[in-house]
Each structure stands twice: as structure tokens, then as C-alpha cells.
Amino acid sequence: MRHIISLLMANEAGALSRVSGLFSARGYNIESLTVAPTEDATLSRMTIVTRGSDEVIEQINKQLNKLVDVVSVMDLSDGDHIERELMLVKVHAEGADREELKRMSDIFRGNVIDVSDKTYTIELTGAGSKLDSFLQAIDRKLILETVRTGASGIGRGLRILKI
Amino acid sequence: MELTGAEITIRCLQEEGVEYVFGYPGGAVLFIYDELFKQEAVKHVLVRHEQAAVHAADGYARSTEKVGVALVTSGPGVTNAVTGIATAYMDSIPMVVISGQVPTSFIGEDAFQEVDAVGITRPCVKHNFLVKDVKDLASTLKKAFYLAKSGRPGPVLVDIPKDVSNHKTAFEYPSTVNIRSYHPQVTGDANLIKQAAQMLLEAKRPMVYAGGGVILSDAAKQLTELVRLIDAPCTNTLMGLGGYPASDKQSVGMLGMHGTYEANMGMQNCDVLFAVGARFDDRVIGNVAHFNSVPRKIIHLDIDPASISKRVKVDVPLVGDVANVLTDLIKVLKSSKQKPEARKDWWKQIDEWRSANSLSYKNSIELIKPQFVIETLHKITHGDAFITSDVGQHQMWAAQYYKFDKPRRWINSGGLGTMGFGLPAAMGVQLAHPGETVACVTGEGSIQMNIQELSTCKQFNLPIKVIALNNRYLGMVRQWQEFFHGNRYSQSYMDALPDFVKLAEAYGHVGILVEKPSDVEGALKEAFARKDELVFLDFRTDSTENVYPMVPGGKGLSEVILAEDL
């Protein structure tokens, strides 16, 4: 099953490689991983999307907690949460496609953030599945380039990950 | 007053009460070696290879309750140390390794003797640090010692660039350490302890399975009290030998791949299994599916939550320090009005398995049987020696036939299985316990992996007794080839062996060749009578002897091969 694991860790050199090294050393799968500093400059927050049986996910949580640099870990999939990912798609936009791509972007609540005579760059945010749907909805031949951030996640309401 | 990084390093070691540093100098650690030279409190033991420095620090730590310390230079100094660090990591041994690094301005430029020490060691340390600023040095070393010995112990590496060891700053050794992301759980959950107590009292066929955690936590006393209180058989893992006295009637010996029949059958047939500081590894429980195929309740006590339900699902998880939780559990058991179930039938069953006499072997008057050497070693040393071992058949025979009654007497590389561990580990043990009897049980294969340390032993007058069970084969490899590879002894024959007696003599020690069973006892007596000398005993043992019982890899604990089956 797909899980979104959020964690806070010391914002120190090498902390990221401790986490990614743990996943490769123990054969856990990483679908995506994002990391950036938080409002507290000594802490980084990481969101990892992974897949595994309940036993594997339990081990991932425990092994992450065991890393000295990791302050706290939460499996967002254990409760209500919001997941967002940012995607930039550069598409070939000429002639009739120009109108159609703008229409599709609007339907998916995207923004065209760069325009050239031959291309659009569309910005989209949402859960990963929504971004997948957009890519399926437009003509595949028109896609020149895509870049995705991987999922970031946060608990709903008072479900808070802090020290 | 401001001190250099090198001075600070030595001051920190003094503050930590470090008695010995095992190391080897080189360019990146010259400032540190210069400061070592100027003082006497911290003694340096010069090894002949960095791997041995780490194993010696490891042996020192295993035989005491202290943190072992090794000091190596950058580049090859660190890479040579990696096997030692991984060995300590797999067995959770408290250790601080200080490595030199090229100057900070050179890092990343492929400088002479530069390796990414922190990167290379990351998967085999509890934690590691690269100290980029001398101002962080004292607090980092404080953290390193704290991390190494607290919680589930392990090796910690501190990488110090050469310029940092020469820069100056004010020195103050922190009295306390607080790492906000690190709070090992020491005390057990009271409710779960009550549940565990109830389960143990009501069990009809309880079994205690005790591992290295008992030794690391210094909990042998509590374990012994508990086992007697609940009237259960107790088995020890390879790492846990000595945690419960092997000569006690409730001991069923070692379990696992080469465990006794009664221990493995007990594991498979008990109704409540209490795992104490052990981790259900593959050499211990064999095939997981087979292990899980019988119903039993499992209570698992371990300081590392990640060890619990890692390979085997448990019913009652007890996270905490072994000694601490056992003490609480004993209190609950003693205050309970309920008495343990009558266990007469269970003991009858255990004794029946015991009567299979799975460790029996046929002695010979022509060929020296390795088991006989270990039994005689036990007799001559009154079961009271510190025994280190290398890895292979000799290690299993030492574990099976030297009945350890006390903790911290059996020093071996259990998790990583590192050949070359025994001799350097014995150096650390002997330095920690001058005047005590220290023997290294080894084979002609393993001993050659760190034989250069005979030179260190001479320099520091370490009267270790090397018990080499020389069967002219990499015996465990040969045994597997005999059982599973059609007797094709691919590369397992040790050809062109040196004359170990002459070799020992060349290093300034005593060497004794033993070729007849009737000479075994006399040779051992003579060796141990030489209290101040290292004696290398070259026992020419039966080259075809195998280790029994054996649970083949991938099989279940009750699918055992006994010597008489063949």
C-alpha cells in the first residue's frame, strides 16, 4: 500500500543521505522524496512516498526514528491528511492545440506561466493522481517536458507534526 | 586558555576516562599523535593494521562495560578500519573511532589519502560526524561517547580534518549532553510488564531465549533470577553465551544453526517464548515460515524498538533496557499471589530431548578431535578464561564446548562473522584484564587474516594463548561443500601453510606443535603455565570433522542434522 511519511530532521549536512541510504540499504522503495527547511532553520521537513506491506511500513517508521538526526516521524496515511504536488509541463502549443491546451489547463485549475510562440508551460498543483490525470487527458505527443516535485503532505486540523 | 583541536581531542579522551587508544599514525592525525606523545594518562597501543586497532578496541569494550577507542588516519586508515567498525555495529558494541581527514580546504578535491569517511562508514555506524570547526570538537566528542554507550550501543565515528586538529579555541568539556532527536527508552511500560508476567506464570511450556542484549546491559544476574523464578529452560544465542550459566541445570545451551537439539526443539515447542535482548536472526531461528508455523505467544524485550516485530511478529513488546525491565518484571512476579504452573511434563520433555546428547562426538586416539581440544581447554582453565574466537568451525566448537558461566568472557564476531577478529580482540581483552587468562581460539585460515598482530603482542607483552585448530581446510566452507556442493572442495584447502611454531618464534613468542590426542592436555598445561609469554599452539586436528548438530540454511529448527544421522 502507498504511504506518505512526513518527518522532521536536523538541518545538517548528510542528514538527507542518512535517510536515502537507509531506504537503499534495507531495500525499501522510494516513490518520491522532498525536503526543505522549515520555519525553524535548524529543522528540515521531508515527505517520503513509499509502498510496502504493513510490516514493512512499520519497520520504515521504526528505522527512521532510530536515525539520530531524525526528530519525529508521522505516517500521514494513518489519518486525515492533505497531499499536494507541483508539476510544470512544457507542451507544444501551436494552431488548434493552443486553444485546447489552455482549456484543459483551466479545467485542471492550472496556470500557464510561460508562453512562447510554440510552447506553453503549465503549472499544476494537486494530489499526484490529479497530475497523472492531466497528463493522460492531453495529447501525449504534445508533451515536451515535465517536472514534478514529488508529494508534500500535512495532517488535517490538529494533526500536527512537531518536536 | 585556548587549545588546539589535537589537544582538545586528547583532553576529551582523558575526561571520558579512556585508558587505551588503539591506533596507527599517519599524515592527517600527526597533530593528535603529537599531543598523545606529550601525556601519559591515555595510553596508545600501536597495532600493525587499522582493522586490528578497531577489533582490539572492540575486544576491550566487550570484556568491560567501557567504550572502546580507536584512532586512525585518513584514506586507507579509514578504509582498513571499516571491517572492524562493521563488526562492532552488527554486534552493538560501544566504540568511538577517531579518524583523521585531509584539511577542510582540500575536502572534495581528491587530495592525497582522502576518502569520504562519513559516507563510507554511514551504513555501519550508529552515527558519525565530520567536525568542520574546532569550536564544535569537544561537544561532538562528548556526543560521540554518549551515543556509543547509551540506548542500543554501537560504533560512532568522528572525522577530524587536519587543520581542525591544529586550530585553537577555548576548551570546555560539556558535563551533559542533550540531543533533541535522541531519547532511548530505558524503562519498560508497566502494563506490558504485567501482561508479560501473567503470560509467564500461566505458561505450560515457557522458554527463555537470551541474546547479546543481556551481556551489553550487564543483566546476567537479573536473567538468572528470572529464569529460576519462572522455572523455565533458558537458551543463549552465540552473542548471549555467559548471560545464563551454561553449567546450570536450567540451561539448554546455545540455539540456532549449531545449537543443541534441546534448545532448538524447545524453541519450536514452547507455548510462551520470552526473547530477551535477542533479534530472531536467520542463524538463530532458521526458516521464518517454519518458525511461525506453530502457535506460541512471544514476549520480546529489547532496547531497540526496530528489533521488535522485524522478522517475527510478537505479542507483548517490551521496549527498554534489559537489566531495568527484568528488574521490574521480577518485582511483579514476586509480588504476584499466583505461582507458576507446574512444569513437570515440560521438563520431562526437555530431558528427553537432552538425552539425544546432541553434542556427543567420537573421540579418537589417533586424530585430535577439535571438540576434545576445547573440552580440555575448559578443564585446564577451569572454565574461567576470557575466550576470543575467529570465525568458522572452531568458533562453533568453542561456543558449544567451552561452557561459559559468566558474561563478557566469550568474545566473538557474531553478526558480521569477521575472520581475523580473534587475535586483535584478545589484545584488547588482555589489556583490559592484565593478569587474567586470555585465549584466542582460531583456525589456520582466520589467524592468517591478522597474524601481523603477533608483533603488537610482543611489543606490549600480551601473554595471549593462541589455540589454533589447524585442520588444513577452511573448515566451515569445506563442511558446506561436503553437505551441499557434492564434496567439491572449491578453494577451501589451505595449501602452503607456514610453520606456525617457527612463525611464533620469529615474532619472539613460543610455539608448540601438537599432533597427538595424548599430547593435548600436556601442551595446554605447558602453555598456560607460561604466564608471561604468548604461546601459539598449533593443534593438527582431524581435517574431516564437522560441526553438529546442524540446521541447514533455510530449514526449520526441528529439521536438524545430528552427528548420528550420517
mmCIF file with all atom_site columns, N, CA and C in Angstrom, chain B residues 9 12-13 16 18 20-23 53-54 57-58 60-61 66-72 81 85 88 93-99 125-129 137 140-150 153-160 173:
data_model
loop_
_atom_site.group_PDB
_atom_site.id
_atom_site.type_symbol
_atom_site.label_atom_id
_atom_site.label_alt_id
_atom_site.label_comp_id
_atom_site.label_asym_id
_atom_site.label_entity_id
_atom_site.label_seq_id
_atom_site.pdbx_PDB_ins_code
_atom_site.Cartn_x
_atom_site.Cartn_y
_atom_site.Cartn_z
_atom_site.occupancy
_atom_site.B_iso_or_equiv
_atom_site.pdbx_formal_charge
_atom_site.auth_seq_id
_atom_site.auth_comp_id
_atom_site.auth_asym_id
_atom_site.auth_atom_id
_atom_site.pdbx_PDB_model_num
ATOM 1   N N  . THR B 1 9   ? 41.198 17.042 21.608 1.00 0.00 ? 9   THR B N  1
ATOM 2   C CA . THR B 1 9   ? 40.866 15.625 21.401 1.00 0.00 ? 9   THR B CA 1
ATOM 3   C C  . THR B 1 9   ? 41.401 14.783 22.564 1.00 0.00 ? 9   THR B C  1
ATOM 4   N N  . CYS B 1 12  ? 39.580 15.486 25.830 1.00 0.00 ? 12  CYS B N  1
ATOM 5   C CA . CYS B 1 12  ? 38.264 14.840 25.852 1.00 0.00 ? 12  CYS B CA 1
ATOM 6   C C  . CYS B 1 12  ? 38.406 13.361 26.216 1.00 0.00 ? 12  CYS B C  1
ATOM 7   N N  . LEU B 1 13  ? 39.416 12.706 25.630 1.00 0.00 ? 13  LEU B N  1
ATOM 8   C CA . LEU B 1 13  ? 39.621 11.287 25.946 1.00 0.00 ? 13  LEU B CA 1
ATOM 9   C C  . LEU B 1 13  ? 39.940 11.131 27.433 1.00 0.00 ? 13  LEU B C  1
ATOM 10  N N  . GLU B 1 16  ? 36.832 11.473 29.461 1.00 0.00 ? 16  GLU B N  1
ATOM 11  C CA . GLU B 1 16  ? 35.988 10.278 29.362 1.00 0.00 ? 16  GLU B CA 1
ATOM 12  C C  . GLU B 1 16  ? 36.607 9.090  30.091 1.00 0.00 ? 16  GLU B C  1
ATOM 13  N N  . VAL B 1 18  ? 39.327 7.482  29.271 1.00 0.00 ? 18  VAL B N  1
ATOM 14  C CA . VAL B 1 18  ? 39.842 6.484  28.329 1.00 0.00 ? 18  VAL B CA 1
ATOM 15  C C  . VAL B 1 18  ? 41.239 6.050  28.766 1.00 0.00 ? 18  VAL B C  1
ATOM 16  N N  . TYR B 1 20  ? 42.965 3.227  27.122 1.00 0.00 ? 20  TYR B N  1
ATOM 17  C CA . TYR B 1 20  ? 43.738 2.825  25.946 1.00 0.00 ? 20  TYR B CA 1
ATOM 18  C C  . TYR B 1 20  ? 43.104 3.326  24.665 1.00 0.00 ? 20  TYR B C  1
ATOM 19  N N  . VAL B 1 21  ? 43.981 3.787  23.772 1.00 0.00 ? 21  VAL B N  1
ATOM 20  C CA . VAL B 1 21  ? 43.566 4.083  22.405 1.00 0.00 ? 21  VAL B CA 1
ATOM 21  C C  . VAL B 1 21  ? 44.341 3.133  21.508 1.00 0.00 ? 21  VAL B C  1
ATOM 22  N N  . PHE B 1 22  ? 43.626 2.443  20.626 1.00 0.00 ? 22  PHE B N  1
ATOM 23  C CA . PHE B 1 22  ? 44.269 1.513  19.700 1.00 0.00 ? 22  PHE B CA 1
ATOM 24  C C  . PHE B 1 22  ? 44.362 2.207  18.349 1.00 0.00 ? 22  PHE B C  1
ATOM 25  N N  . GLY B 1 23  ? 45.573 2.335  17.817 1.00 0.00 ? 23  GLY B N  1
ATOM 26  C CA . GLY B 1 23  ? 45.645 3.106  16.592 1.00 0.00 ? 23  GLY B CA 1
ATOM 27  C C  . GLY B 1 23  ? 46.898 2.927  15.787 1.00 0.00 ? 23  GLY B C  1
ATOM 28  N N  . ALA B 1 53  ? 43.250 -2.458 15.017 1.00 0.00 ? 53  ALA B N  1
ATOM 29  C CA . ALA B 1 53  ? 43.028 -1.405 16.025 1.00 0.00 ? 53  ALA B CA 1
ATOM 30  C C  . ALA B 1 53  ? 41.565 -1.412 16.452 1.00 0.00 ? 53  ALA B C  1
ATOM 31  N N  . VAL B 1 54  ? 40.683 -1.519 15.465 1.00 0.00 ? 54  VAL B N  1
ATOM 32  C CA . VAL B 1 54  ? 39.252 -1.461 15.770 1.00 0.00 ? 54  VAL B CA 1
ATOM 33  C C  . VAL B 1 54  ? 38.816 -2.741 16.495 1.00 0.00 ? 54  VAL B C  1
ATOM 34  N N  . ALA B 1 57  ? 39.970 -2.482 20.083 1.00 0.00 ? 57  ALA B N  1
ATOM 35  C CA . ALA B 1 57  ? 39.080 -1.592 20.836 1.00 0.00 ? 57  ALA B CA 1
ATOM 36  C C  . ALA B 1 57  ? 37.760 -2.311 21.126 1.00 0.00 ? 57  ALA B C  1
ATOM 37  N N  . ASP B 1 58  ? 37.325 -3.109 20.173 1.00 0.00 ? 58  ASP B N  1
ATOM 38  C CA . ASP B 1 58  ? 36.089 -3.876 20.297 1.00 0.00 ? 58  ASP B CA 1
ATOM 39  C C  . ASP B 1 58  ? 36.217 -4.928 21.416 1.00 0.00 ? 58  ASP B C  1
ATOM 40  N N  . TYR B 1 60  ? 38.257 -4.894 23.870 1.00 0.00 ? 60  TYR B N  1
ATOM 41  C CA . TYR B 1 60  ? 38.352 -4.140 25.125 1.00 0.00 ? 60  TYR B CA 1
ATOM 42  C C  . TYR B 1 60  ? 36.947 -3.805 25.626 1.00 0.00 ? 60  TYR B C  1
ATOM 43  N N  . ALA B 1 61  ? 36.108 -3.308 24.711 1.00 0.00 ? 61  ALA B N  1
ATOM 44  C CA . ALA B 1 61  ? 34.747 -2.907 25.089 1.00 0.00 ? 61  ALA B CA 1
ATOM 45  C C  . ALA B 1 61  ? 33.900 -4.110 25.500 1.00 0.00 ? 61  ALA B C  1
ATOM 46  N N  . LYS B 1 66  ? 33.078 -0.665 29.196 1.00 0.00 ? 66  LYS B N  1
ATOM 47  C CA . LYS B 1 66  ? 33.545 0.650  28.728 1.00 0.00 ? 66  LYS B CA 1
ATOM 48  C C  . LYS B 1 66  ? 33.457 0.799  27.205 1.00 0.00 ? 66  LYS B C  1
ATOM 49  N N  . VAL B 1 67  ? 33.668 2.044  26.770 1.00 0.00 ? 67  VAL B N  1
ATOM 50  C CA . VAL B 1 67  ? 33.670 2.335  25.334 1.00 0.00 ? 67  VAL B CA 1
ATOM 51  C C  . VAL B 1 67  ? 35.080 2.080  24.789 1.00 0.00 ? 67  VAL B C  1
ATOM 52  N N  . GLY B 1 68  ? 35.199 1.338  23.711 1.00 0.00 ? 68  GLY B N  1
ATOM 53  C CA . GLY B 1 68  ? 36.489 1.122  23.055 1.00 0.00 ? 68  GLY B CA 1
ATOM 54  C C  . GLY B 1 68  ? 36.828 2.320  22.180 1.00 0.00 ? 68  GLY B C  1
ATOM 55  N N  . VAL B 1 69  ? 38.107 2.643  22.085 1.00 0.00 ? 69  VAL B N  1
ATOM 56  C CA . VAL B 1 69  ? 38.501 3.806  21.277 1.00 0.00 ? 69  VAL B CA 1
ATOM 57  C C  . VAL B 1 69  ? 39.606 3.427  20.298 1.00 0.00 ? 69  VAL B C  1
ATOM 58  N N  . ALA B 1 70  ? 39.407 3.801  19.027 1.00 0.00 ? 70  ALA B N  1
ATOM 59  C CA . ALA B 1 70  ? 40.426 3.565  18.002 1.00 0.00 ? 70  ALA B CA 1
ATOM 60  C C  . ALA B 1 70  ? 40.739 4.886  17.317 1.00 0.00 ? 70  ALA B C  1
ATOM 61  N N  . LEU B 1 71  ? 41.970 5.003  16.836 1.00 0.00 ? 71  LEU B N  1
ATOM 62  C CA . LEU B 1 71  ? 42.433 6.236  16.191 1.00 0.00 ? 71  LEU B CA 1
ATOM 63  C C  . LEU B 1 71  ? 43.157 5.864  14.905 1.00 0.00 ? 71  LEU B C  1
ATOM 64  N N  . VAL B 1 72  ? 42.660 6.371  13.791 1.00 0.00 ? 72  VAL B N  1
ATOM 65  C CA . VAL B 1 72  ? 43.263 6.013  12.503 1.00 0.00 ? 72  VAL B CA 1
ATOM 66  C C  . VAL B 1 72  ? 43.417 7.261  11.643 1.00 0.00 ? 72  VAL B C  1
ATOM 67  N N  . ALA B 1 81  ? 39.820 0.367  8.533  1.00 0.00 ? 81  ALA B N  1
ATOM 68  C CA . ALA B 1 81  ? 39.063 0.275  9.788  1.00 0.00 ? 81  ALA B CA 1
ATOM 69  C C  . ALA B 1 81  ? 37.622 -0.179 9.557  1.00 0.00 ? 81  ALA B C  1
ATOM 70  N N  . ILE B 1 85  ? 34.719 -1.644 12.127 1.00 0.00 ? 85  ILE B N  1
ATOM 71  C CA . ILE B 1 85  ? 33.561 -0.834 12.514 1.00 0.00 ? 85  ILE B CA 1
ATOM 72  C C  . ILE B 1 85  ? 32.267 -1.608 12.230 1.00 0.00 ? 85  ILE B C  1
ATOM 73  N N  . ALA B 1 88  ? 31.682 -4.231 14.846 1.00 0.00 ? 88  ALA B N  1
ATOM 74  C CA . ALA B 1 88  ? 31.150 -3.674 16.094 1.00 0.00 ? 88  ALA B CA 1
ATOM 75  C C  . ALA B 1 88  ? 29.691 -3.265 15.929 1.00 0.00 ? 88  ALA B C  1
ATOM 76  N N  . ILE B 1 93  ? 28.380 -2.907 19.673 1.00 0.00 ? 93  ILE B N  1
ATOM 77  C CA . ILE B 1 93  ? 29.464 -2.693 20.626 1.00 0.00 ? 93  ILE B CA 1
ATOM 78  C C  . ILE B 1 93  ? 29.769 -1.200 20.757 1.00 0.00 ? 93  ILE B C  1
ATOM 79  N N  . PRO B 1 94  ? 29.823 -0.685 22.005 1.00 0.00 ? 94  PRO B N  1
ATOM 80  C CA . PRO B 1 94  ? 30.084 0.742  22.178 1.00 0.00 ? 94  PRO B CA 1
ATOM 81  C C  . PRO B 1 94  ? 31.526 1.085  21.804 1.00 0.00 ? 94  PRO B C  1
ATOM 82  N N  . MET B 1 95  ? 31.687 2.011  20.880 1.00 0.00 ? 95  MET B N  1
ATOM 83  C CA . MET B 1 95  ? 33.019 2.304  20.376 1.00 0.00 ? 95  MET B CA 1
ATOM 84  C C  . MET B 1 95  ? 33.049 3.697  19.770 1.00 0.00 ? 95  MET B C  1
ATOM 85  N N  . VAL B 1 96  ? 34.155 4.395  19.976 1.00 0.00 ? 96  VAL B N  1
ATOM 86  C CA . VAL B 1 96  ? 34.365 5.668  19.279 1.00 0.00 ? 96  VAL B CA 1
ATOM 87  C C  . VAL B 1 96  ? 35.600 5.510  18.406 1.00 0.00 ? 96  VAL B C  1
ATOM 88  N N  . VAL B 1 97  ? 35.440 5.783  17.128 1.00 0.00 ? 97  VAL B N  1
ATOM 89  C CA . VAL B 1 97  ? 36.570 5.738  16.197 1.00 0.00 ? 97  VAL B CA 1
ATOM 90  C C  . VAL B 1 97  ? 36.868 7.164  15.767 1.00 0.00 ? 97  VAL B C  1
ATOM 91  N N  . ILE B 1 98  ? 38.097 7.594  16.022 1.00 0.00 ? 98  ILE B N  1
ATOM 92  C CA . ILE B 1 98  ? 38.503 8.930  15.592 1.00 0.00 ? 98  ILE B CA 1
ATOM 93  C C  . ILE B 1 98  ? 39.354 8.754  14.344 1.00 0.00 ? 98  ILE B C  1
ATOM 94  N N  . SER B 1 99  ? 38.969 9.445  13.277 1.00 0.00 ? 99  SER B N  1
ATOM 95  C CA . SER B 1 99  ? 39.744 9.333  12.048 1.00 0.00 ? 99  SER B CA 1
ATOM 96  C C  . SER B 1 99  ? 40.240 10.708 11.647 1.00 0.00 ? 99  SER B C  1
ATOM 97  N N  . VAL B 1 125 ? 27.668 2.520  11.066 1.00 0.00 ? 125 VAL B N  1
ATOM 98  C CA . VAL B 1 125 ? 27.873 3.177  12.356 1.00 0.00 ? 125 VAL B CA 1
ATOM 99  C C  . VAL B 1 125 ? 26.517 3.521  12.952 1.00 0.00 ? 125 VAL B C  1
ATOM 100 N N  . LYS B 1 126 ? 26.509 3.703  14.277 1.00 0.00 ? 126 LYS B N  1
ATOM 101 C CA . LYS B 1 126 ? 25.287 4.198  14.904 1.00 0.00 ? 126 LYS B CA 1
ATOM 102 C C  . LYS B 1 126 ? 25.095 5.656  14.479 1.00 0.00 ? 126 LYS B C  1
ATOM 103 N N  . HIS B 1 127 ? 26.190 6.403  14.446 1.00 0.00 ? 127 HIS B N  1
ATOM 104 C CA . HIS B 1 127 ? 26.148 7.774  13.961 1.00 0.00 ? 127 HIS B CA 1
ATOM 105 C C  . HIS B 1 127 ? 27.571 8.187  13.628 1.00 0.00 ? 127 HIS B C  1
ATOM 106 N N  . ASN B 1 128 ? 27.725 9.205  12.797 1.00 0.00 ? 128 ASN B N  1
ATOM 107 C CA . ASN B 1 128 ? 29.070 9.718  12.557 1.00 0.00 ? 128 ASN B CA 1
ATOM 108 C C  . ASN B 1 128 ? 29.054 11.226 12.367 1.00 0.00 ? 128 ASN B C  1
ATOM 109 N N  . PHE B 1 129 ? 30.222 11.819 12.527 1.00 0.00 ? 129 PHE B N  1
ATOM 110 C CA . PHE B 1 129 ? 30.344 13.279 12.461 1.00 0.00 ? 129 PHE B CA 1
ATOM 111 C C  . PHE B 1 129 ? 31.580 13.656 11.651 1.00 0.00 ? 129 PHE B C  1
ATOM 112 N N  . LEU B 1 137 ? 34.371 20.704 18.311 1.00 0.00 ? 137 LEU B N  1
ATOM 113 C CA . LEU B 1 137 ? 35.068 19.436 18.534 1.00 0.00 ? 137 LEU B CA 1
ATOM 114 C C  . LEU B 1 137 ? 34.729 18.784 19.884 1.00 0.00 ? 137 LEU B C  1
ATOM 115 N N  . THR B 1 140 ? 31.196 17.569 20.090 1.00 0.00 ? 140 THR B N  1
ATOM 116 C CA . THR B 1 140 ? 30.988 16.418 19.206 1.00 0.00 ? 140 THR B CA 1
ATOM 117 C C  . THR B 1 140 ? 31.546 15.151 19.844 1.00 0.00 ? 140 THR B C  1
ATOM 118 N N  . LEU B 1 141 ? 32.730 15.241 20.428 1.00 0.00 ? 141 LEU B N  1
ATOM 119 C CA . LEU B 1 141 ? 33.300 14.053 21.074 1.00 0.00 ? 141 LEU B CA 1
ATOM 120 C C  . LEU B 1 141 ? 32.448 13.620 22.259 1.00 0.00 ? 141 LEU B C  1
ATOM 121 N N  . LYS B 1 142 ? 31.912 14.602 22.974 1.00 0.00 ? 142 LYS B N  1
ATOM 122 C CA . LYS B 1 142 ? 31.012 14.270 24.092 1.00 0.00 ? 142 LYS B CA 1
ATOM 123 C C  . LYS B 1 142 ? 29.793 13.491 23.575 1.00 0.00 ? 142 LYS B C  1
ATOM 124 N N  . LYS B 1 143 ? 29.211 14.015 22.496 1.00 0.00 ? 143 LYS B N  1
ATOM 125 C CA . LYS B 1 143 ? 28.057 13.337 21.904 1.00 0.00 ? 143 LYS B CA 1
ATOM 126 C C  . LYS B 1 143 ? 28.442 11.932 21.429 1.00 0.00 ? 143 LYS B C  1
ATOM 127 N N  . ALA B 1 144 ? 29.625 11.820 20.850 1.00 0.00 ? 144 ALA B N  1
ATOM 128 C CA . ALA B 1 144 ? 30.054 10.528 20.301 1.00 0.00 ? 144 ALA B CA 1
ATOM 129 C C  . ALA B 1 144 ? 30.101 9.467  21.407 1.00 0.00 ? 144 ALA B C  1
ATOM 130 N N  . PHE B 1 145 ? 30.692 9.807  22.537 1.00 0.00 ? 145 PHE B N  1
ATOM 131 C CA . PHE B 1 145 ? 30.767 8.839  23.640 1.00 0.00 ? 145 PHE B CA 1
ATOM 132 C C  . PHE B 1 145 ? 29.385 8.513  24.182 1.00 0.00 ? 145 PHE B C  1
ATOM 133 N N  . TYR B 1 146 ? 28.552 9.552  24.272 1.00 0.00 ? 146 TYR B N  1
ATOM 134 C CA . TYR B 1 146 ? 27.202 9.348  24.790 1.00 0.00 ? 146 TYR B CA 1
ATOM 135 C C  . TYR B 1 146 ? 26.388 8.435  23.866 1.00 0.00 ? 146 TYR B C  1
ATOM 136 N N  . LEU B 1 147 ? 26.471 8.716  22.568 1.00 0.00 ? 147 LEU B N  1
ATOM 137 C CA . LEU B 1 147 ? 25.722 7.893  21.608 1.00 0.00 ? 147 LEU B CA 1
ATOM 138 C C  . LEU B 1 147 ? 26.242 6.457  21.602 1.00 0.00 ? 147 LEU B C  1
ATOM 139 N N  . ALA B 1 148 ? 27.571 6.312  21.681 1.00 0.00 ? 148 ALA B N  1
ATOM 140 C CA . ALA B 1 148 ? 28.165 4.976  21.589 1.00 0.00 ? 148 ALA B CA 1
ATOM 141 C C  . ALA B 1 148 ? 27.657 4.069  22.703 1.00 0.00 ? 148 ALA B C  1
ATOM 142 N N  . LYS B 1 149 ? 27.509 4.607  23.916 1.00 0.00 ? 149 LYS B N  1
ATOM 143 C CA . LYS B 1 149 ? 27.208 3.713  25.043 1.00 0.00 ? 149 LYS B CA 1
ATOM 144 C C  . LYS B 1 149 ? 25.746 3.714  25.472 1.00 0.00 ? 149 LYS B C  1
ATOM 145 N N  . SER B 1 150 ? 24.964 4.694  25.051 1.00 0.00 ? 150 SER B N  1
ATOM 146 C CA . SER B 1 150 ? 23.577 4.749  25.515 1.00 0.00 ? 150 SER B CA 1
ATOM 147 C C  . SER B 1 150 ? 22.660 4.000  24.549 1.00 0.00 ? 150 SER B C  1
ATOM 148 N N  . PRO B 1 153 ? 23.843 0.184  22.057 1.00 0.00 ? 153 PRO B N  1
ATOM 149 C CA . PRO B 1 153 ? 25.179 0.730  21.813 1.00 0.00 ? 153 PRO B CA 1
ATOM 150 C C  . PRO B 1 153 ? 25.621 0.501  20.363 1.00 0.00 ? 153 PRO B C  1
ATOM 151 N N  . GLY B 1 154 ? 26.699 1.171  19.983 1.00 0.00 ? 154 GLY B N  1
ATOM 152 C CA . GLY B 1 154 ? 27.216 0.990  18.630 1.00 0.00 ? 154 GLY B CA 1
ATOM 153 C C  . GLY B 1 154 ? 28.415 1.878  18.392 1.00 0.00 ? 154 GLY B C  1
ATOM 154 N N  . PRO B 1 155 ? 29.111 1.651  17.274 1.00 0.00 ? 155 PRO B N  1
ATOM 155 C CA . PRO B 1 155 ? 30.269 2.480  16.979 1.00 0.00 ? 155 PRO B CA 1
ATOM 156 C C  . PRO B 1 155 ? 29.866 3.863  16.452 1.00 0.00 ? 155 PRO B C  1
ATOM 157 N N  . VAL B 1 156 ? 30.623 4.871  16.847 1.00 0.00 ? 156 VAL B N  1
ATOM 158 C CA . VAL B 1 156 ? 30.416 6.238  16.359 1.00 0.00 ? 156 VAL B CA 1
ATOM 159 C C  . VAL B 1 156 ? 31.755 6.726  15.816 1.00 0.00 ? 156 VAL B C  1
ATOM 160 N N  . LEU B 1 157 ? 31.742 7.261  14.622 1.00 0.00 ? 157 LEU B N  1
ATOM 161 C CA . LEU B 1 157 ? 32.978 7.749  14.008 1.00 0.00 ? 157 LEU B CA 1
ATOM 162 C C  . LEU B 1 157 ? 33.009 9.271  14.052 1.00 0.00 ? 157 LEU B C  1
ATOM 163 N N  . VAL B 1 158 ? 34.161 9.822  14.450 1.00 0.00 ? 158 VAL B N  1
ATOM 164 C CA . VAL B 1 158 ? 34.353 11.273 14.429 1.00 0.00 ? 158 VAL B CA 1
ATOM 165 C C  . VAL B 1 158 ? 35.524 11.563 13.498 1.00 0.00 ? 158 VAL B C  1
ATOM 166 N N  . ASP B 1 159 ? 35.228 12.239 12.406 1.00 0.00 ? 159 ASP B N  1
ATOM 167 C CA . ASP B 1 159 ? 36.229 12.519 11.375 1.00 0.00 ? 159 ASP B CA 1
ATOM 168 C C  . ASP B 1 159 ? 36.755 13.941 11.595 1.00 0.00 ? 159 ASP B C  1
ATOM 169 N N  . ILE B 1 160 ? 38.069 14.058 11.823 1.00 0.00 ? 160 ILE B N  1
ATOM 170 C CA . ILE B 1 160 ? 38.641 15.367 12.179 1.00 0.00 ? 160 ILE B CA 1
ATOM 171 C C  . ILE B 1 160 ? 39.662 15.799 11.120 1.00 0.00 ? 160 ILE B C  1
ATOM 172 N N  . TYR B 1 173 ? 34.849 21.021 28.437 1.00 0.00 ? 173 TYR B N  1
ATOM 173 C CA . TYR B 1 173 ? 34.188 19.754 28.140 1.00 0.00 ? 173 TYR B CA 1
ATOM 174 C C  . TYR B 1 173 ? 32.789 19.789 28.714 1.00 0.00 ? 173 TYR B C  1
#
